[in-house]
PDB file of C-alpha atoms in Angstrom:
ATOM      1  CA  MET A 315       7.768  56.985  21.916  1.00 78.00           C
ATOM      2  CA  LEU A 316       5.467  54.984  19.674  1.00 80.00           C
ATOM      3  CA  ALA A 317       7.992  55.328  16.569  1.00 83.00           C
ATOM      4  CA  LEU A 318      10.853  54.139  18.900  1.00 80.00           C
ATOM      5  CA  LEU A 319       8.907  50.869  19.969  1.00 84.00           C
ATOM      6  CA  GLY A 320       7.775  50.483  16.286  1.00 84.00           C
ATOM      7  CA  LEU A 321      11.311  50.620  15.239  1.00 85.00           C
ATOM      8  CA  LEU A 322      12.325  48.345  18.033  1.00 87.00           C
ATOM      9  CA  TYR A 323       9.547  45.543  17.303  1.00 90.00           C
ATOM     10  CA  VAL A 324      10.671  45.890  13.575  1.00 90.00           C
ATOM     11  CA  SER A 325      14.430  45.281  14.172  1.00 90.00           C
ATOM     12  CA  PHE A 326      13.669  42.697  16.564  1.00 90.00           C
ATOM     13  CA  SER A 327      11.708  40.761  14.091  1.00 91.00           C
ATOM     14  CA  VAL A 328      14.468  41.113  11.459  1.00 91.00           C
ATOM     15  CA  VAL A 329      17.037  39.916  13.820  1.00 89.00           C
ATOM     16  CA  ASN A 330      15.167  36.931  14.704  1.00 91.00           C
ATOM     17  CA  SER A 331      14.157  36.157  10.986  1.00 89.00           C
ATOM     18  CA  TRP A 332      17.862  36.171  10.266  1.00 89.00           C
ATOM     19  CA  TRP A 333      19.182  34.178  13.197  1.00 89.00           C
ATOM     20  CA  PHE A 334      16.329  31.461  12.305  1.00 86.00           C
ATOM     21  CA  SER A 335      17.788  31.152   8.641  1.00 84.00           C
ATOM     22  CA  VAL A 336      21.148  30.897  10.029  1.00 82.00           C
ATOM     23  CA  LEU A 337      20.147  28.033  12.369  1.00 80.00           C
ATOM     24  CA  HIS A 338      18.222  26.264   9.870  1.00 79.00           C
ATOM     25  CA  THR A 339      20.552  26.686   6.815  1.00 80.00           C
ATOM     26  CA  GLN A 340      21.980  23.115   6.852  1.00 76.00           C
ATOM     27  CA  SER A 341      18.465  21.567   7.426  1.00 77.00           C
ATOM     28  CA  ALA A 342      16.967  23.648   4.551  1.00 77.00           C
ATOM     29  CA  THR A 343      19.599  22.538   2.224  1.00 76.00           C
ATOM     30  CA  ASN A 344      17.688  19.112   1.250  1.00 76.00           C
ATOM     31  CA  ASP A 345      13.934  18.018   1.043  1.00 72.00           C
ATOM     32  CA  LEU A 346      14.183  16.031   4.214  1.00 76.00           C
ATOM     33  CA  PHE A 347      15.073  18.805   6.401  1.00 78.00           C
ATOM     34  CA  TRP A 348      17.775  16.432   7.608  1.00 81.00           C
ATOM     35  CA  PHE A 349      20.594  18.376   9.478  1.00 79.00           C
ATOM     36  CA  GLU A 350      23.835  17.900   7.443  1.00 75.00           C
ATOM     37  CA  PHE A 351      22.394  15.467   4.782  1.00 78.00           C
ATOM     38  CA  ASN A 352      24.912  15.433   2.189  1.00 75.00           C
ATOM     39  CA  ASP A 353      25.891  12.904  -0.579  1.00 73.00           C
ATOM     40  CA  SER A 354      27.818  10.729   1.839  1.00 74.00           C
ATOM     41  CA  VAL A 355      24.881  10.278   4.069  1.00 75.00           C
ATOM     42  CA  GLN A 356      22.752   9.616   1.075  1.00 77.00           C
ATOM     43  CA  ALA A 357      25.139   6.917  -0.194  1.00 77.00           C
ATOM     44  CA  TRP A 358      25.297   5.420   3.471  1.00 76.00           C
ATOM     45  CA  LEU A 359      21.319   5.389   3.698  1.00 78.00           C
ATOM     46  CA  MET A 360      21.048   3.730   0.478  1.00 78.00           C
ATOM     47  CA  ALA A 361      23.581   0.888   1.352  1.00 76.00           C
ATOM     48  CA  ALA A 362      21.767   0.458   4.686  1.00 75.00           C
ATOM     49  CA  PHE A 363      18.455   0.044   2.849  1.00 76.00           C
ATOM     50  CA  ASN A 364      19.881  -2.527   0.559  1.00 74.00           C
ATOM     51  CA  HIS A 365      21.356  -4.376   3.472  1.00 70.00           C
ATOM     52  CA  ALA A 366      18.103  -4.377   5.314  1.00 69.00           C
ATOM     53  CA  ASP A 367      16.275  -5.490   2.146  1.00 67.00           C
ATOM     54  CA  GLU A 368      18.554  -8.605   1.831  1.00 64.00           C
ATOM     55  CA  TYR A 369      18.818  -9.742   5.245  1.00 60.00           C
ATOM     56  CA  SER A 370      15.805 -10.944   7.465  1.00 60.00           C
ATOM     57  CA  PRO A 371      15.232 -10.649  10.514  1.00 60.00           C
ATOM     58  CA  ARG A 372      16.607  -6.922  10.573  1.00 62.00           C
ATOM     59  CA  ASP A 373      18.812  -6.430  13.535  1.00 65.00           C
ATOM     60  CA  LEU A 374      19.294  -2.475  13.782  1.00 61.00           C
ATOM     61  CA  THR A 375      22.156  -3.216  16.452  1.00 65.00           C
ATOM     62  CA  SER A 376      24.281  -5.145  13.942  1.00 65.00           C
ATOM     63  CA  LEU A 377      27.689  -4.051  12.964  1.00 61.00           C
ATOM     64  CA  ALA A 378      26.827  -3.965   9.279  1.00 58.00           C
ATOM     65  CA  TYR A 379      24.964  -0.557  10.268  1.00 56.00           C
ATOM     66  CA  ALA A 380      27.713   0.786  12.343  1.00 58.00           C
ATOM     67  CA  GLN A 381      29.952   2.440   9.742  1.00 58.00           C
ATOM     68  CA  GLN A 382      30.840   5.758  10.246  1.00 52.00           C
ATOM     69  CA  ALA A 383      30.966   7.164   6.891  1.00 53.00           C
ATOM     70  CA  ILE A 384      31.006   6.011   3.328  1.00 53.00           C
ATOM     71  CA  ASP A 385      32.294   7.874   0.372  1.00 56.00           C
ATOM     72  CA  ALA A 386      29.956   9.626  -1.909  1.00 49.00           C
ATOM     73  CA  SER A 387      31.984   8.281  -4.871  1.00 54.00           C
ATOM     74  CA  ASP A 388      31.175   4.627  -3.733  1.00 59.00           C
ATOM     75  CA  ALA A 389      29.222   2.701  -6.102  1.00 63.00           C
ATOM     76  CA  ILE A 390      25.807   1.529  -4.702  1.00 68.00           C
ATOM     77  CA  VAL A 391      25.305  -2.173  -5.659  1.00 67.00           C
ATOM     78  CA  LEU A 392      21.846  -2.853  -6.881  1.00 70.00           C
ATOM     79  CA  ARG A 393      21.405  -6.425  -7.662  1.00 70.00           C
ATOM     80  CA  GLN A 394      20.112  -7.049 -11.025  1.00 73.00           C
ATOM     81  CA  THR A 395      18.414 -10.061  -9.781  1.00 72.00           C
ATOM     82  CA  LYS A 396      16.349  -8.255  -7.247  1.00 72.00           C
ATOM     83  CA  SER A 397      12.996  -7.718  -9.413  1.00 71.00           C
ATOM     84  CA  ARG A 398      13.147 -11.462 -10.272  1.00 72.00           C
ATOM     85  CA  GLU A 399      13.545 -12.332  -6.582  1.00 72.00           C
ATOM     86  CA  LEU A 400      10.558 -10.278  -5.830  1.00 67.00           C
ATOM     87  CA  PHE A 401       8.566 -11.707  -8.585  1.00 66.00           C
ATOM     88  CA  GLN A 402       9.374 -15.176  -7.430  1.00 67.00           C
ATOM     89  CA  ASN A 403       8.684 -14.564  -3.740  1.00 68.00           C
ATOM     90  CA  GLN A 404       5.314 -16.027  -3.462  1.00 64.00           C
ATOM     91  CA  THR A 405       3.037 -15.323  -0.633  1.00 69.00           C
ATOM     92  CA  SER A 406       1.414 -18.475   0.984  1.00 78.00           C
ATOM     93  CA  PRO A 407      -2.332 -18.547   0.673  1.00 81.00           C
ATOM     94  CA  ALA A 408      -2.523 -18.554   4.664  1.00 83.00           C
ATOM     95  CA  MET A 409      -0.622 -15.324   4.928  1.00 82.00           C
ATOM     96  CA  ALA A 410      -2.563 -13.941   1.959  1.00 81.00           C
ATOM     97  CA  ILE A 411      -5.861 -14.245   3.777  1.00 84.00           C
ATOM     98  CA  ALA A 412      -4.340 -12.959   7.009  1.00 84.00           C
ATOM     99  CA  ILE A 413      -3.190  -9.826   5.107  1.00 81.00           C
ATOM    100  CA  CYS A 414      -6.478  -9.361   3.337  1.00 82.00           C
ATOM    101  CA  ARG A 415      -8.406  -9.243   6.821  1.00 84.00           C
ATOM    102  CA  LYS A 416      -6.093  -6.384   7.820  1.00 83.00           C
ATOM    103  CA  VAL A 417      -6.506  -4.310   4.687  1.00 80.00           C
ATOM    104  CA  VAL A 418      -8.845  -1.306   5.135  1.00 79.00           C
ATOM    105  CA  PRO A 419     -12.025  -1.684   3.058  1.00 80.00           C
ATOM    106  CA  VAL A 420     -11.347   1.813   1.363  1.00 78.00           C
ATOM    107  CA  THR A 421      -8.545   0.161  -0.811  1.00 79.00           C
ATOM    108  CA  LEU A 422     -10.252  -3.386  -1.203  1.00 77.00           C
ATOM    109  CA  LEU A 423     -11.514  -2.776  -4.911  1.00 76.00           C
ATOM    110  CA  TRP A 424      -8.065  -1.715  -5.990  1.00 77.00           C
ATOM    111  CA  LEU A 425      -6.030  -4.611  -4.860  1.00 76.00           C
ATOM    112  CA  SER A 426      -5.976  -6.781  -8.048  1.00 81.00           C
ATOM    113  CA  SER A 427      -7.444  -6.511 -11.530  1.00 86.00           C
ATOM    114  CA  TYR A 428     -10.291  -8.989 -10.974  1.00 90.00           C
ATOM    115  CA  CYS A 429     -11.704 -11.196 -13.543  1.00 94.00           C
ATOM    116  CA  TRP A 430     -14.684 -12.695 -11.765  1.00 94.00           C
ATOM    117  CA  VAL A 431     -17.246 -11.590  -8.834  1.00 92.00           C
ATOM    118  CA  ASP A 432     -17.588 -15.034  -7.502  1.00 92.00           C
ATOM    119  CA  PHE A 433     -15.455 -18.382  -7.435  1.00 92.00           C
ATOM    120  CA  ASN A 434     -18.025 -20.307 -10.020  1.00 92.00           C
ATOM    121  CA  LYS A 435     -17.291 -17.552 -12.681  1.00 93.00           C
ATOM    122  CA  THR A 436     -20.844 -16.585 -12.876  1.00 92.00           C
ATOM    123  CA  TRP A 437     -20.299 -12.861 -13.515  1.00 94.00           C
ATOM    124  CA  SER A 438     -17.323 -11.635 -15.310  1.00 93.00           C
ATOM    125  CA  LEU A 439     -15.473  -8.539 -14.494  1.00 91.00           C
ATOM    126  CA  ALA A 440     -13.219  -8.386 -17.716  1.00 90.00           C
ATOM    127  CA  HIS A 441     -13.598  -5.158 -19.361  1.00 88.00           C
ATOM    128  CA  THR A 442     -13.049  -6.758 -22.924  1.00 91.00           C
ATOM    129  CA  PRO A 443     -13.485  -9.912 -24.574  1.00 92.00           C
ATOM    130  CA  GLY A 444      -9.750 -10.224 -24.910  1.00 93.00           C
ATOM    131  CA  ARG A 445      -9.148  -9.864 -21.328  1.00 93.00           C
ATOM    132  CA  GLU A 446     -11.967 -12.303 -20.490  1.00 92.00           C
ATOM    133  CA  LYS A 447     -10.167 -14.856 -22.652  1.00 94.00           C
ATOM    134  CA  ARG A 448      -6.865 -14.174 -20.874  1.00 94.00           C
ATOM    135  CA  CYS A 449      -8.391 -14.298 -17.494  1.00 94.00           C
ATOM    136  CA  TYR A 450      -9.576 -17.874 -18.300  1.00 93.00           C
ATOM    137  CA  GLU A 451      -6.516 -19.101 -19.906  1.00 93.00           C
ATOM    138  CA  ARG A 452      -3.891 -17.696 -17.419  1.00 93.00           C
ATOM    139  CA  TYR A 453      -5.565 -16.528 -14.280  1.00 92.00           C
ATOM    140  CA  ARG A 454      -8.336 -18.796 -13.319  1.00 90.00           C
ATOM    141  CA  SER A 455      -6.455 -20.769 -10.810  1.00 90.00           C
ATOM    142  CA  ASN A 456      -5.255 -17.528  -9.224  1.00 89.00           C
ATOM    143  CA  GLY A 457      -7.503 -16.637  -6.189  1.00 86.00           C
ATOM    144  CA  ALA A 458      -6.466 -12.958  -6.489  1.00 86.00           C
ATOM    145  CA  VAL A 459      -8.621 -12.438  -9.577  1.00 92.00           C
ATOM    146  CA  TYR A 460     -11.967 -13.477  -7.684  1.00 92.00           C
ATOM    147  CA  LEU A 461     -13.460 -10.346  -5.889  1.00 91.00           C
ATOM    148  CA  ASP A 462     -15.450 -13.157  -3.671  1.00 90.00           C
ATOM    149  CA  ALA A 463     -11.915 -14.067  -2.470  1.00 88.00           C
ATOM    150  CA  VAL A 464     -11.541 -10.589  -0.995  1.00 88.00           C
ATOM    151  CA  LEU A 465     -15.313  -9.868   0.047  1.00 88.00           C
ATOM    152  CA  ARG A 466     -14.930 -13.189   2.003  1.00 88.00           C
ATOM    153  CA  ASN A 467     -12.460 -11.811   4.258  1.00 87.00           C
ATOM    154  CA  THR A 468     -13.531  -8.323   5.083  1.00 86.00           C
ATOM    155  CA  ASN A 469     -15.847  -6.533   7.102  1.00 83.00           C
ATOM    156  CA  MET A 470     -18.867  -6.160   4.719  1.00 85.00           C
ATOM    157  CA  THR A 471     -20.572  -3.654   7.114  1.00 84.00           C
ATOM    158  CA  GLU A 472     -17.378  -1.121   6.688  1.00 84.00           C
ATOM    159  CA  PHE A 473     -17.063  -1.896   3.150  1.00 84.00           C
ATOM    160  CA  GLU A 474     -20.738  -1.437   2.141  1.00 84.00           C
ATOM    161  CA  THR A 475     -20.660   1.859   4.223  1.00 84.00           C
ATOM    162  CA  LEU A 476     -17.869   3.065   2.039  1.00 80.00           C
ATOM    163  CA  TRP A 477     -18.845   1.546  -1.348  1.00 81.00           C
ATOM    164  CA  SER A 478     -22.530   0.752  -1.449  1.00 81.00           C
ATOM    165  CA  GLY A 479     -25.567   3.059  -1.447  1.00 77.00           C
ATOM    166  CA  PRO A 480     -27.172   5.304  -3.907  1.00 82.00           C
ATOM    167  CA  GLY A 481     -24.368   6.048  -6.156  1.00 80.00           C
ATOM    168  CA  GLY A 482     -21.845   3.810  -4.578  1.00 80.00           C
ATOM    169  CA  CYS A 483     -18.907   2.180  -6.603  1.00 84.00           C
ATOM    170  CA  PHE A 484     -19.975  -1.218  -5.689  1.00 85.00           C
ATOM    171  CA  THR A 485     -23.673  -0.604  -6.195  1.00 86.00           C
ATOM    172  CA  ILE A 486     -23.216   0.790  -9.620  1.00 86.00           C
ATOM    173  CA  GLY A 487     -20.468  -1.424 -10.930  1.00 86.00           C
ATOM    174  CA  ILE A 488     -21.552  -5.022  -9.469  1.00 88.00           C
ATOM    175  CA  ALA A 489     -24.510  -5.071  -7.003  1.00 89.00           C
ATOM    176  CA  GLN A 490     -27.243  -3.368  -9.415  1.00 89.00           C
ATOM    177  CA  THR A 491     -26.464  -6.056 -11.878  1.00 90.00           C
ATOM    178  CA  LEU A 492     -26.511  -9.004  -9.427  1.00 92.00           C
ATOM    179  CA  SER A 493     -29.373  -7.674  -7.999  1.00 91.00           C
ATOM    180  CA  GLN A 494     -31.297  -8.451 -11.358  1.00 93.00           C
ATOM    181  CA  THR A 495     -31.267 -12.295 -10.664  1.00 93.00           C
ATOM    182  CA  GLU A 496     -32.284 -14.359  -7.915  1.00 94.00           C
ATOM    183  CA  LEU A 497     -28.779 -16.024  -7.824  1.00 94.00           C
ATOM    184  CA  GLY A 498     -27.329 -12.763  -7.627  1.00 92.00           C
ATOM    185  CA  ARG A 499     -29.332 -11.341  -4.755  1.00 93.00           C
ATOM    186  CA  SER A 500     -28.806 -14.590  -3.016  1.00 93.00           C
ATOM    187  CA  PHE A 501     -25.044 -14.106  -3.392  1.00 92.00           C
ATOM    188  CA  LEU A 502     -25.150 -10.574  -1.973  1.00 91.00           C
ATOM    189  CA  GLN A 503     -27.230 -11.563   0.829  1.00 91.00           C
ATOM    190  CA  ASP A 504     -24.595 -14.388   1.532  1.00 89.00           C
ATOM    191  CA  LEU A 505     -21.912 -11.964   1.568  1.00 86.00           C
ATOM    192  CA  ARG A 506     -23.736  -9.672   4.086  1.00 86.00           C
ATOM    193  CA  SER A 507     -24.611 -12.401   6.642  1.00 86.00           C
ATOM    194  CA  ARG A 508     -21.662 -14.942   6.462  1.00 82.00           C
ATOM    195  CA  ALA A 509     -19.171 -14.647   9.456  1.00 81.00           C
ATOM    196  CA  LEU A 510     -15.640 -14.717   9.000  1.00 79.00           C
ATOM    197  CA  LEU A 511     -13.963 -18.242   8.963  1.00 81.00           C
ATOM    198  CA  SER A 512     -10.903 -19.323  10.657  1.00 84.00           C
ATOM    199  CA  VAL A 513      -7.901 -19.036   8.401  1.00 81.00           C
ATOM    200  CA  GLU A 514      -7.827 -23.034   8.244  1.00 82.00           C
ATOM    201  CA  SER A 515     -11.301 -23.005   7.176  1.00 82.00           C
ATOM    202  CA  GLU A 516     -11.134 -20.531   4.670  1.00 81.00           C
ATOM    203  CA  LEU A 517      -7.979 -22.361   2.975  1.00 78.00           C
ATOM    204  CA  ALA A 518     -10.025 -25.447   3.101  1.00 77.00           C
ATOM    205  CA  TYR A 519     -12.827 -23.409   1.127  1.00 73.00           C
TER     206      TYR A 519
END
């Protein structure tokens, strides 16, 4: 009796495994587990993304997305000027401030290759004399290379919880050096105590 039950259990498991494989064959043929995803779907998807990238606002009910199929052999047109367009598409300072305030503190130290800690250029963050020279000659008018521009627009309590304290990146890389002078200690204290300004006031600053 036990042998029969064991045989039935094994047979049931084998049949179910086979049926599962049959059901998921079409989905398992691609990395997305997308049922019946093939070359024509990929071509259509790329065309849809290109269309969405070029036109804003994006209306998903637009007839431009309503095509039923696309030939897999159709060439996907990538505009050669796209990289230049992205490079030239500058973000306004007001938008940059608003975006910065929404960035989670864990990523703030890696947003840019910073040149200075403060806007007065008291403490340099350039890793070589050559980099320091390039910073001054090319980037000194760019607010993105000043760490203070980011720290002014973040929650310092959350930031220090992540990056300060013994062994913290901010402590070792910046705060320890700043703490050696009265000016540096004052700067750190000001960072911790200041309240966020309105976007308009921050722009004026």
